[in-house]
CSV table of C-alpha atoms in Angstrom, one decimal:
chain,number,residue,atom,x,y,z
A,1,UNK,CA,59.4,70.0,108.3
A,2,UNK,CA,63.2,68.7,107.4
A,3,UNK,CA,62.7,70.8,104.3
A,4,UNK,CA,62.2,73.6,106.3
A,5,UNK,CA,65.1,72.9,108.8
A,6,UNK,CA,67.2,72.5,105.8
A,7,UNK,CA,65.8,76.1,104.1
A,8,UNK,CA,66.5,77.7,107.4
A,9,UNK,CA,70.2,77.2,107.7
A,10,UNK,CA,70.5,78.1,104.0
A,11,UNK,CA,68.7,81.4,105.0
A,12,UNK,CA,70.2,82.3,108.4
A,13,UNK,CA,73.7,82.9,106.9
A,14,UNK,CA,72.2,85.4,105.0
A,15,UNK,CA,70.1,87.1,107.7
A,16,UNK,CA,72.8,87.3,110.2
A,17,UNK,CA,74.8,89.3,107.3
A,18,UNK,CA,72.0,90.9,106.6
A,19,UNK,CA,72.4,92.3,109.9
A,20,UNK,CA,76.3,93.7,109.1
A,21,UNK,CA,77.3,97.0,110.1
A,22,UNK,CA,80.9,98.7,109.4
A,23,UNK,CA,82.2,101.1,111.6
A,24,UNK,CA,85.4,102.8,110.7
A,25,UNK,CA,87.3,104.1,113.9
A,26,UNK,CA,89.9,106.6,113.4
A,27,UNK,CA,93.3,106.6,115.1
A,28,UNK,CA,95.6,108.5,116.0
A,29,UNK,CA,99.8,108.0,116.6
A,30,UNK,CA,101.0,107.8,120.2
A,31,UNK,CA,104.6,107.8,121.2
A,32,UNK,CA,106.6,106.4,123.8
A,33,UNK,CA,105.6,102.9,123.5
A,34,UNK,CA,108.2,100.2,124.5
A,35,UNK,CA,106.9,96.6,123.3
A,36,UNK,CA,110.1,94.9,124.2
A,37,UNK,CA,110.5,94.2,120.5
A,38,UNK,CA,112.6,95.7,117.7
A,39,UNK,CA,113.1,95.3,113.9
A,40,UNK,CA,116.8,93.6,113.2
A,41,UNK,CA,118.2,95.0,110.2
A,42,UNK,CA,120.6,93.0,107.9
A,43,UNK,CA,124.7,94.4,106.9
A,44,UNK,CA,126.2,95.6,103.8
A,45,UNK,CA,129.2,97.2,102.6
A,46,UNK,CA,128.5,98.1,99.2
A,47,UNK,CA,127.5,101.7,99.6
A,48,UNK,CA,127.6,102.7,95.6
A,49,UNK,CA,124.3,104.6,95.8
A,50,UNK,CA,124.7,106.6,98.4
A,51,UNK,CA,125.6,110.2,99.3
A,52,UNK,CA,126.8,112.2,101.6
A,53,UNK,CA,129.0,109.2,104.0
A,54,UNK,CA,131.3,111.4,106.5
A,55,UNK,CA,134.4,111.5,105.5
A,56,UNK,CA,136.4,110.5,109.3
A,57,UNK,CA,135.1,107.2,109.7
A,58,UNK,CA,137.2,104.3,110.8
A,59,UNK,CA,134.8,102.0,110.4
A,60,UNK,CA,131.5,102.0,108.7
A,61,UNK,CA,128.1,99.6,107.1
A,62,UNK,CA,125.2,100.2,105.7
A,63,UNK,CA,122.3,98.2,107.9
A,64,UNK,CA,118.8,98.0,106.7
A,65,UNK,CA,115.6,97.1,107.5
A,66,UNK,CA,112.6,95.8,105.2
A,67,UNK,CA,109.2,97.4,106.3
A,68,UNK,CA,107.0,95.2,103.6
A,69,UNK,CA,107.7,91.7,104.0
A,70,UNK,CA,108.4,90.3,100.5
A,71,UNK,CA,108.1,93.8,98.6
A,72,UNK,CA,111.9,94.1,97.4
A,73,UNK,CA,112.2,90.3,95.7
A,74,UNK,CA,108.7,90.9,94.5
A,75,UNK,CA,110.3,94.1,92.6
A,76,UNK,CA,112.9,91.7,91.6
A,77,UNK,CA,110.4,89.3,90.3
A,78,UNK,CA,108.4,92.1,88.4
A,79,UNK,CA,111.8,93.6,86.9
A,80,UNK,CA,112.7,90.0,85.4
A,81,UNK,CA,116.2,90.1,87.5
A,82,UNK,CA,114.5,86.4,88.9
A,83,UNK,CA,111.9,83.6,87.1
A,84,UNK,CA,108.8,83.2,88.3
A,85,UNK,CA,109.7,79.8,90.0
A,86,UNK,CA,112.7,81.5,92.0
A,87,UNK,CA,109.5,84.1,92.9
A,88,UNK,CA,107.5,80.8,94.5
A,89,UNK,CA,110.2,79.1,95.7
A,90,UNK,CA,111.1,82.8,98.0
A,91,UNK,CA,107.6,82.9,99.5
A,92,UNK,CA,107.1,79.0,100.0
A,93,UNK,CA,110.6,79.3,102.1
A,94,UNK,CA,110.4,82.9,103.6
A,95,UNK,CA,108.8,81.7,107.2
A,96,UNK,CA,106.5,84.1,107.3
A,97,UNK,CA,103.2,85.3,105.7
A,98,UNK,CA,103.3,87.1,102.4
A,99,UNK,CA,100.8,89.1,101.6
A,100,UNK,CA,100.9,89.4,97.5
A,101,UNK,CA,98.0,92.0,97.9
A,102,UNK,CA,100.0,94.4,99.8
A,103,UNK,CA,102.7,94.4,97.6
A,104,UNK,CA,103.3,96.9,94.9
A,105,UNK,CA,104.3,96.6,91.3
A,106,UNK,CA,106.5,99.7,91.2
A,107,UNK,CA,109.5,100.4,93.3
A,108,UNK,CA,107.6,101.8,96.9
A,109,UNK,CA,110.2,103.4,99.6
A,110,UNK,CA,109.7,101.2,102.5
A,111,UNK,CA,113.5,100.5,103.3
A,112,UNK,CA,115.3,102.2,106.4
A,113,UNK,CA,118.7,102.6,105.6
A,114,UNK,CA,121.2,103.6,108.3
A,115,UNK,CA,125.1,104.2,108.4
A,116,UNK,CA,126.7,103.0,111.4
A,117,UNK,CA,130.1,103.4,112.5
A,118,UNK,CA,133.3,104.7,114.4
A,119,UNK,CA,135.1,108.2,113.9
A,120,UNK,CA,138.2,108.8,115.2
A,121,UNK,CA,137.0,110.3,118.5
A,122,UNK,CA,135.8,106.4,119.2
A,123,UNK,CA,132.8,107.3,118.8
A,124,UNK,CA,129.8,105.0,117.9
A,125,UNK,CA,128.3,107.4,114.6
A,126,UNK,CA,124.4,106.2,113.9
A,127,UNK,CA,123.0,108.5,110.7
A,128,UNK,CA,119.5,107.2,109.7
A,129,UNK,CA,118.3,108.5,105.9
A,130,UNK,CA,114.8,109.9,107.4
A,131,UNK,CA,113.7,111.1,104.3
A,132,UNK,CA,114.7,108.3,102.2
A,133,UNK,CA,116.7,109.9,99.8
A,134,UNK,CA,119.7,108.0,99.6
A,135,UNK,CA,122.1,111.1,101.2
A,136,UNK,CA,122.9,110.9,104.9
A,137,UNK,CA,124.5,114.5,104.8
A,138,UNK,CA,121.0,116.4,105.0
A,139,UNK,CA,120.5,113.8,108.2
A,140,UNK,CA,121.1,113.8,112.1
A,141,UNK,CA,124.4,112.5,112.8
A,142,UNK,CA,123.6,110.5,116.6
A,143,UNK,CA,126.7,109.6,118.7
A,144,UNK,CA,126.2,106.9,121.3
A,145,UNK,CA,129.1,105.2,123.6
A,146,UNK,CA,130.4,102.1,121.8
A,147,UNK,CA,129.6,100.0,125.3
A,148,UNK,CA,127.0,100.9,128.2
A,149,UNK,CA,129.0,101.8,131.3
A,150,UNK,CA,128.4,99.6,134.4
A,151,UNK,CA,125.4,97.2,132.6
A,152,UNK,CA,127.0,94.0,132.9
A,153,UNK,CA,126.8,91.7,129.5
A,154,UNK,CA,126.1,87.5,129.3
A,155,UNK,CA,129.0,85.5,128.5
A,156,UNK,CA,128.1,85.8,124.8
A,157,UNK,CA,128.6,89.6,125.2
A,158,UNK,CA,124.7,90.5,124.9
A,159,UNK,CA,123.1,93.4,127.2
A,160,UNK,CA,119.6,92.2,128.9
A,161,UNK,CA,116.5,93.4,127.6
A,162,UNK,CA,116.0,95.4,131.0
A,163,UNK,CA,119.1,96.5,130.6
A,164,UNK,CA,118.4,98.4,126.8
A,165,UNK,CA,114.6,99.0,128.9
A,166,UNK,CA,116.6,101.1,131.2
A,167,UNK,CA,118.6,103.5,128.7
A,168,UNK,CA,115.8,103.7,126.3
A,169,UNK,CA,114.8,106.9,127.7
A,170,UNK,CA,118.2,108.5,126.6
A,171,UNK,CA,118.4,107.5,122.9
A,172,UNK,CA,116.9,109.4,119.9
A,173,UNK,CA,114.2,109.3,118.9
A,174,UNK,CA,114.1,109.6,114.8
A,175,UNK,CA,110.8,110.0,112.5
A,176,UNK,CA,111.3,108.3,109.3
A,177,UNK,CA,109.2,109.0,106.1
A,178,UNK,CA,108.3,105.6,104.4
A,179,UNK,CA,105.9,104.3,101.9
A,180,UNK,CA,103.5,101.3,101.6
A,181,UNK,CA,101.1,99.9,99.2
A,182,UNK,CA,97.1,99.2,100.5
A,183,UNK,CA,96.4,97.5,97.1
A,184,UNK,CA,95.4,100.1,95.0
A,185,UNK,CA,97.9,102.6,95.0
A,186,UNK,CA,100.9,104.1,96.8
A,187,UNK,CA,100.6,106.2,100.1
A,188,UNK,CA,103.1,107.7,102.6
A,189,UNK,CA,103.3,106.5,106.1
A,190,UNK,CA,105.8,107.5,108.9
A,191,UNK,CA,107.4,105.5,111.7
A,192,UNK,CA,108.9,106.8,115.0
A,193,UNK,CA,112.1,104.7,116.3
A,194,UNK,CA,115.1,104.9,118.3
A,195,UNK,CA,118.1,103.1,116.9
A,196,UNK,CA,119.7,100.7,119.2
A,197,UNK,CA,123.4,99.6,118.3
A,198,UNK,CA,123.8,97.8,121.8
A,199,UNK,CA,123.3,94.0,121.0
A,200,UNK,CA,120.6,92.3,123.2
A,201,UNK,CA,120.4,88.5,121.6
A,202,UNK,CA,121.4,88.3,117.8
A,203,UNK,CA,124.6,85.6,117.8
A,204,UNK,CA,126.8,86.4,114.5
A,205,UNK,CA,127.9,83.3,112.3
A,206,UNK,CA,130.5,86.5,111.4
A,207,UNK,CA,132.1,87.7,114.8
A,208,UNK,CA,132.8,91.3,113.0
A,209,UNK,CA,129.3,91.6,112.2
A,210,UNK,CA,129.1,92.4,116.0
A,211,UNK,CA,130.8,96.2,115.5
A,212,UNK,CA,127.8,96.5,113.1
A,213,UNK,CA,124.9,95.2,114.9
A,214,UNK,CA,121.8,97.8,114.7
A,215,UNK,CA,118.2,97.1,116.1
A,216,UNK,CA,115.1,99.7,115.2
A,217,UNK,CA,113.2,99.9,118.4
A,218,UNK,CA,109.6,101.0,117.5
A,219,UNK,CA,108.2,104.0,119.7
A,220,UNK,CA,104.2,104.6,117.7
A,221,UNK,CA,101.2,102.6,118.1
A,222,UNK,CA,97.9,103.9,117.2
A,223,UNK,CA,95.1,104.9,119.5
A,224,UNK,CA,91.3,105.6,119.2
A,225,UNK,CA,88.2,105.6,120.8
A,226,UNK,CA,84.7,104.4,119.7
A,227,UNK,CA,81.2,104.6,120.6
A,228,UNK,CA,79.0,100.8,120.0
A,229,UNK,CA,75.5,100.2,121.1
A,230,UNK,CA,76.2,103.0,123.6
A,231,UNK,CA,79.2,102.1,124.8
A,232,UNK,CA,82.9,103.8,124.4
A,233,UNK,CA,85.7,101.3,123.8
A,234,UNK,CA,89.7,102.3,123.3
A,235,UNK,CA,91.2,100.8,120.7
A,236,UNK,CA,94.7,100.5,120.5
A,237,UNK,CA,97.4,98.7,117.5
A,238,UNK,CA,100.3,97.8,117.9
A,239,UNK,CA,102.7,97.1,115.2
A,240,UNK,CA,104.7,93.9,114.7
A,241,UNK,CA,108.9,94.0,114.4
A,242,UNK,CA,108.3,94.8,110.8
A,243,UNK,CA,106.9,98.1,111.6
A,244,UNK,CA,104.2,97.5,109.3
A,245,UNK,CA,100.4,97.4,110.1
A,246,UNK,CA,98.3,94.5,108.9
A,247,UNK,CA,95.9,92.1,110.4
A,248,UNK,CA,98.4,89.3,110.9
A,249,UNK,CA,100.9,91.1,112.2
A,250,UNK,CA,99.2,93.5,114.5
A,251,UNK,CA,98.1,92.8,118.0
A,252,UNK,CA,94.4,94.3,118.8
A,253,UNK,CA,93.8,95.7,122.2
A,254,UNK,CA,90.2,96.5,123.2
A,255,UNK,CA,89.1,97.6,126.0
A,256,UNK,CA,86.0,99.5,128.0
A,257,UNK,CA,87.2,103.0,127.9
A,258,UNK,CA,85.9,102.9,131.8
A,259,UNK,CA,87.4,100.0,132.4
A,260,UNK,CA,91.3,99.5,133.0
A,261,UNK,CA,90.5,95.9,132.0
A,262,UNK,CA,91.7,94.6,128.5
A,263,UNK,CA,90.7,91.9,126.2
A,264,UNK,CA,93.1,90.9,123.3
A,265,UNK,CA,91.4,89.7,120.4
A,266,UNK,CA,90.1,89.8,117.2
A,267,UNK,CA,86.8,90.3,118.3
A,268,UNK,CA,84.6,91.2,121.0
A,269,UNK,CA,80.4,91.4,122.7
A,270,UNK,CA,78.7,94.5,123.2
A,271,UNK,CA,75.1,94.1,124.6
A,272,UNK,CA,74.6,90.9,122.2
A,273,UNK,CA,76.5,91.2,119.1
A,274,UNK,CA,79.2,90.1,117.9
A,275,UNK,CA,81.7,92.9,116.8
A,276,UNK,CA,84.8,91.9,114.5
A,277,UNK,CA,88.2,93.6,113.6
A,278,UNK,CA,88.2,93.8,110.1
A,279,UNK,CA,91.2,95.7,108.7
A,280,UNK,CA,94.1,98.0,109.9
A,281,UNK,CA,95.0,100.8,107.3
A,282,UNK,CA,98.6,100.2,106.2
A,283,UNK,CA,99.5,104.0,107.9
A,284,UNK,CA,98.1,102.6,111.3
A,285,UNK,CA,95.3,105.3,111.0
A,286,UNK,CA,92.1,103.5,110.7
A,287,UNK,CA,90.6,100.6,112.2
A,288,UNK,CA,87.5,98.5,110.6
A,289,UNK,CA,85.0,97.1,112.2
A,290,UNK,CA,81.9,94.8,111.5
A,291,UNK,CA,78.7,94.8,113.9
A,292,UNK,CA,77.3,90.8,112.9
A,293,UNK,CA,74.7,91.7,115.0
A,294,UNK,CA,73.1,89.4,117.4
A,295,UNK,CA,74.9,85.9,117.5
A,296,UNK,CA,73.5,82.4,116.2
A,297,UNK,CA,72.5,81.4,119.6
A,298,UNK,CA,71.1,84.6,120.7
A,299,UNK,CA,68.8,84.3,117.6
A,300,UNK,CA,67.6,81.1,118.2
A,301,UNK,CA,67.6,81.9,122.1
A,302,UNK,CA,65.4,85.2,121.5
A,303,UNK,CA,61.8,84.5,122.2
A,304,UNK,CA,61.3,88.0,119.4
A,305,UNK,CA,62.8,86.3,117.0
A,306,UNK,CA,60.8,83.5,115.2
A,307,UNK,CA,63.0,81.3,112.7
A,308,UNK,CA,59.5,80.6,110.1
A,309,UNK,CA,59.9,84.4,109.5
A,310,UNK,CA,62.8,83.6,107.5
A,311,UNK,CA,60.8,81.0,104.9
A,312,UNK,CA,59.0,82.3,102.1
A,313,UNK,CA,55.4,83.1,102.6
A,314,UNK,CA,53.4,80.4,100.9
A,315,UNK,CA,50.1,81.3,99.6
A,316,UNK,CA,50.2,84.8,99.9
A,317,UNK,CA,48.2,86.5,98.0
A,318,UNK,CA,50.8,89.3,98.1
């Protein structure tokens, strides 16, 4: 009888995967979404490379954001400009997951490059390269006040997050073409955002970093809907300050679509089974999922299922 005990755990693994089903639910961008988080971007003043900088600016930086985590030094590393142990020693001490699969050999456009800075009117000048090309004159020049009238600031200088909440409504919104690597091969992906120079937090080692400061306040999240086991549930993904979409850095929202109610998660019981969140397309436009069917103890607690089924038939004459 042990033997048998023993020969049924090595079988159930495979029945309950036997029992796998992948659904694929497609989704689709919404706007206006406000998380209360925002991608920092980091300040340079070597513009060589670029085009197209007006010409009656008193003040100006280029600030820029990495949507791949670890995809520009990983271009460095494949390009021989650092060893291989520099390579190990970057990812050991990044502080966050990098994800070599997601990373592409060749050069991908996944970089936001901005312009920010001051014409002679006093004028706060924002010019986002939107179609990645290097040239800011073929993009929309946005003018913002160089302080928020009447929002009162900390002692460090720094608006509240309820205050930026409150004039999010009035900046621009600005649709970005990127690109991203899902492992096999290159694809194109957009991002919605509203650039925020009004500083809510980051503390500057370099005090004149502060005329420069530039946050990319994320707007899209994906949305779909899916029938299981006769039920519809809304799906909904939300990207992390990165912008980019992966399972680690994605919160999962799943929810009844008759129910206001919502679950976070990465998975989730529907009459019985036991259904998992896969994988996130890198565009944010399709959600996996795995049906594992009934789970352990609902096999072992269902008076239809009968765990000798699973053991070889012995003496048949079959």
């Amino acid at each position: 009888m042990k033997s048998c005990i023993r020969l049924l755990v090595l079988l159930l693994p495979y029945y309950l995967l036997a029992q796998a089903r992948v659904i694929q639910v497609p989704l689709q961008t919404k706007l206006n979404y406000f998380s209360g988080s925002s991608m920092a971007t980091a300040t340079s003043f070597d513009f060589s490379g670029f085009r197209g900088i007006p010409n009656d600016l008193t003040e100006k930086a280029i600030c820029y954001g990495n949507t791949i985590p670890g995809q520009t030094k990983y271009e460095e590393y494949i390009q021989g400009e650092i060893t291989k142990e520099e390579w190990q020693k970057f990812k050991a001490g990044a502080g966050y997951r990098i994800d070599t699969n997601l990373l592409s050999p060749r050069p991908v456009k996944h970089r936001i490059n901005t312009l920010i800075g001051k014409d002679k009117q006093g004028r706060r000048v924002v010019i986002v390269d939107a179609n990645n090309n290097q040239d800011f004159s073929d993009d929309q020049v946005l003018y913002y006040l160089m302080t928020l009238p009447c929002v009162e600031r900390n002692e460090k200088g720094h608006y509240t997050r309820a205050a930026i909440k409150e004039v999010l409504p009035t900046m621009p919104t600005v649709k970005v073409n990127l690109e991203a690597f899902d492992g096999k091969k290159v694809v194109p992906r957009t991002v919605w955002i509203r650039p925020n120079p009004y500083n809510d937090g980051t503390t500057y080692a370099d005090t004149t970093l502060n005329r420069y400061h530039l946050d990319m306040i994320d707007l899209a999240y994906h949305r779909g809907v899916a029938t299981i086991l006769g039920r519809q549930f809304t799906f909904e993904v939300r990207p992390t300050p990165t912008l980019i979409y992966t399972m680690w850095r994605s919160d999962f929202i799943v929810y009844p679509s008759d129910e206001p109610s919502r679950k976070m998660g990465g998975w989730f019981t529907v009459d019985g089974h036991r259904i998992e969140i896969a994988g996130i397309s890198v565009q944010g436009d399709k959600l996996t999922l795995i049906d594992r069917g009934s789970t352990f103890d609902e096999i072992i607690i269902k008076k239809s299922f009968n765990p000798l089924s699973l053991l070889p038939q012995i003496g048949s004459s079959k």
